[in-house]
């Protein structure tokens, strides 16, 4: 830690530590259902029902394409996710939650929220907004639109 409160090293250390501890906590909740944090990230992204290109899922889940493919294969085997060719761009594959996947996501979302509520962090929504603002400043491509941020150059 730095002698100067609020130094950049403190921010990086605090964010890293918080992410690791939160991942560990949620990992325990998800482990009962045989899911990993990475699988949870994928389910959360797909929960909007729009279907997402695998390249976007890879970027949003912070997983390399090969690792994501294996993970999605496992989710497909569990009947939580399915893939379809993108009707607008037949070169792309889009991933979606199955009906079972939507039910499982909703059930797990309740458990995750309950676990987070136990932490008693009343400003969690404010923290998410502040972190999203920080991410937007650190990743200017996201400001131009989500499609640009996950385009072919990644």
C-alpha positions as CSV (number, residue, x, y, z in Angstrom):
1,X,0.0,0.0,0.0
2,X,1.0,3.6,-0.6
3,X,1.6,6.2,2.0
4,X,-0.7,8.5,-0.1
5,X,-4.4,7.6,0.4
6,X,-6.1,7.0,-2.9
7,X,-2.9,6.3,-4.8
8,X,-3.3,4.4,-8.1
9,X,-1.6,1.3,-6.6
10,X,-4.3,1.3,-3.8
11,X,-7.1,1.4,-6.4
12,X,-5.7,-1.4,-8.4
13,X,-5.0,-3.5,-5.3
14,X,-8.5,-2.8,-3.8
15,X,-10.3,-3.6,-7.1
16,X,-8.2,-6.8,-7.5
17,X,-8.8,-8.0,-4.0
18,X,-12.5,-7.2,-4.1
19,X,-12.9,-9.1,-7.4
20,X,-11.1,-12.1,-6.0
21,X,-13.1,-12.2,-2.8
22,X,-16.4,-11.7,-4.6
23,X,-15.6,-14.4,-7.1
24,X,-14.7,-16.8,-4.3
25,X,-17.9,-16.0,-2.5
26,X,-20.1,-16.4,-5.5
27,X,-18.1,-19.4,-6.6
28,X,-19.3,-21.2,-3.5
29,X,-22.9,-20.4,-4.3
30,X,-22.6,-21.6,-7.9
31,X,-20.5,-24.7,-7.0
32,X,-23.6,-26.4,-5.6
33,X,-25.0,-26.4,-9.1
34,X,-21.7,-27.3,-10.8
35,X,-21.2,-23.9,-12.3
36,X,-18.1,-21.7,-12.4
37,X,-17.9,-17.9,-12.3
38,X,-17.2,-17.9,-16.0
39,X,-20.3,-20.0,-16.7
40,X,-22.3,-17.6,-14.6
41,X,-21.0,-14.6,-16.6
42,X,-22.1,-16.3,-19.8
43,X,-25.5,-17.1,-18.4
44,X,-26.0,-13.5,-17.2
45,X,-25.0,-12.0,-20.6
46,X,-27.4,-14.4,-22.4
47,X,-30.2,-13.7,-19.9
48,X,-31.4,-10.7,-21.9
49,X,-32.9,-13.1,-24.5
50,X,-31.4,-11.3,-27.5
51,X,-28.7,-13.9,-28.3
52,X,-25.2,-12.8,-28.6
53,X,-22.4,-13.5,-31.1
54,X,-19.7,-15.8,-29.6
55,X,-17.1,-13.1,-30.2
56,X,-19.1,-10.7,-28.0
57,X,-19.6,-13.4,-25.3
58,X,-15.9,-14.1,-25.4
59,X,-15.1,-10.4,-24.8
60,X,-17.8,-9.8,-22.2
61,X,-16.9,-13.0,-20.2
62,X,-13.1,-12.2,-20.5
63,X,-12.4,-15.6,-22.0
64,X,-10.3,-16.5,-25.0
65,X,-12.4,-17.9,-27.9
66,X,-11.2,-21.5,-27.4
67,X,-12.0,-21.5,-23.7
68,X,-15.4,-20.0,-24.3
69,X,-16.2,-22.7,-26.9
70,X,-15.4,-25.4,-24.4
71,X,-17.5,-23.7,-21.8
72,X,-20.5,-23.2,-24.1
73,X,-20.2,-26.8,-25.2
74,X,-20.6,-27.8,-21.5
75,X,-23.6,-25.5,-21.1
76,X,-25.1,-26.9,-24.3
77,X,-24.6,-30.4,-22.9
78,X,-26.5,-29.3,-19.8
79,X,-29.3,-27.9,-21.9
80,X,-28.7,-24.4,-20.6
81,X,-27.6,-22.8,-23.9
82,X,-28.1,-23.3,-27.6
83,X,-26.3,-21.9,-30.6
84,X,-27.8,-20.7,-33.9
85,X,-26.4,-19.2,-37.1
86,X,-26.9,-15.4,-37.1
87,X,-29.8,-14.7,-39.5
88,X,-28.2,-11.4,-40.6
89,X,-24.6,-12.7,-40.9
90,X,-24.4,-16.4,-41.6
91,X,-20.7,-16.4,-40.8
92,X,-21.5,-15.7,-37.1
93,X,-22.9,-18.0,-34.4
94,X,-25.1,-16.6,-31.8
95,X,-25.7,-18.1,-28.3
96,X,-29.0,-18.1,-26.4
97,X,-30.3,-19.4,-23.2
98,X,-32.7,-22.4,-23.5
99,X,-36.0,-22.3,-21.5
100,X,-34.2,-24.4,-18.9
101,X,-31.3,-22.0,-18.9
102,X,-33.6,-19.1,-18.3
103,X,-35.2,-20.9,-15.3
104,X,-31.7,-21.9,-13.9
105,X,-30.4,-18.3,-14.4
106,X,-33.5,-16.9,-12.5
107,X,-33.1,-19.4,-9.7
108,X,-29.3,-18.8,-9.4
109,X,-29.7,-15.1,-9.7
110,X,-31.9,-15.2,-6.5
111,X,-29.3,-17.1,-4.7
112,X,-26.5,-14.8,-5.8
113,X,-28.5,-11.7,-4.8
114,X,-29.2,-13.2,-1.4
115,X,-25.5,-13.9,-0.9
116,X,-24.7,-10.3,-1.9
117,X,-27.4,-8.9,0.4
118,X,-25.7,-10.7,3.3
119,X,-22.8,-8.4,2.8
120,X,-24.9,-5.4,3.7
121,X,-23.6,-3.1,1.0
122,X,-26.5,-0.7,0.5
123,X,-24.7,1.3,-2.2
124,X,-23.9,-1.7,-4.5
125,X,-25.9,-0.1,-7.4
126,X,-23.9,3.1,-6.9
127,X,-20.6,1.2,-6.9
128,X,-21.6,-0.6,-10.2
129,X,-22.4,2.7,-11.8
130,X,-19.0,4.2,-10.7
131,X,-17.2,1.1,-11.9
132,X,-19.0,1.2,-15.3
133,X,-18.0,4.8,-15.6
134,X,-14.4,3.9,-14.9
135,X,-14.5,1.1,-17.4
136,X,-15.9,3.5,-20.1
137,X,-13.1,5.9,-19.5
138,X,-10.5,3.1,-19.6
139,X,-12.0,1.5,-22.7
140,X,-13.0,4.2,-25.1
141,X,-14.2,1.7,-27.7
142,X,-17.1,0.9,-25.5
143,X,-18.2,4.6,-25.7
144,X,-18.6,4.3,-29.5
145,X,-21.0,1.4,-29.1
146,X,-20.9,-2.2,-28.0
147,X,-20.6,-3.6,-31.5
148,X,-17.4,-1.6,-32.1
149,X,-15.9,-2.8,-28.8
150,X,-16.2,-6.5,-29.8
151,X,-15.7,-6.2,-33.5
152,X,-13.4,-8.4,-35.7
153,X,-10.2,-6.8,-34.5
154,X,-10.4,-8.6,-31.2
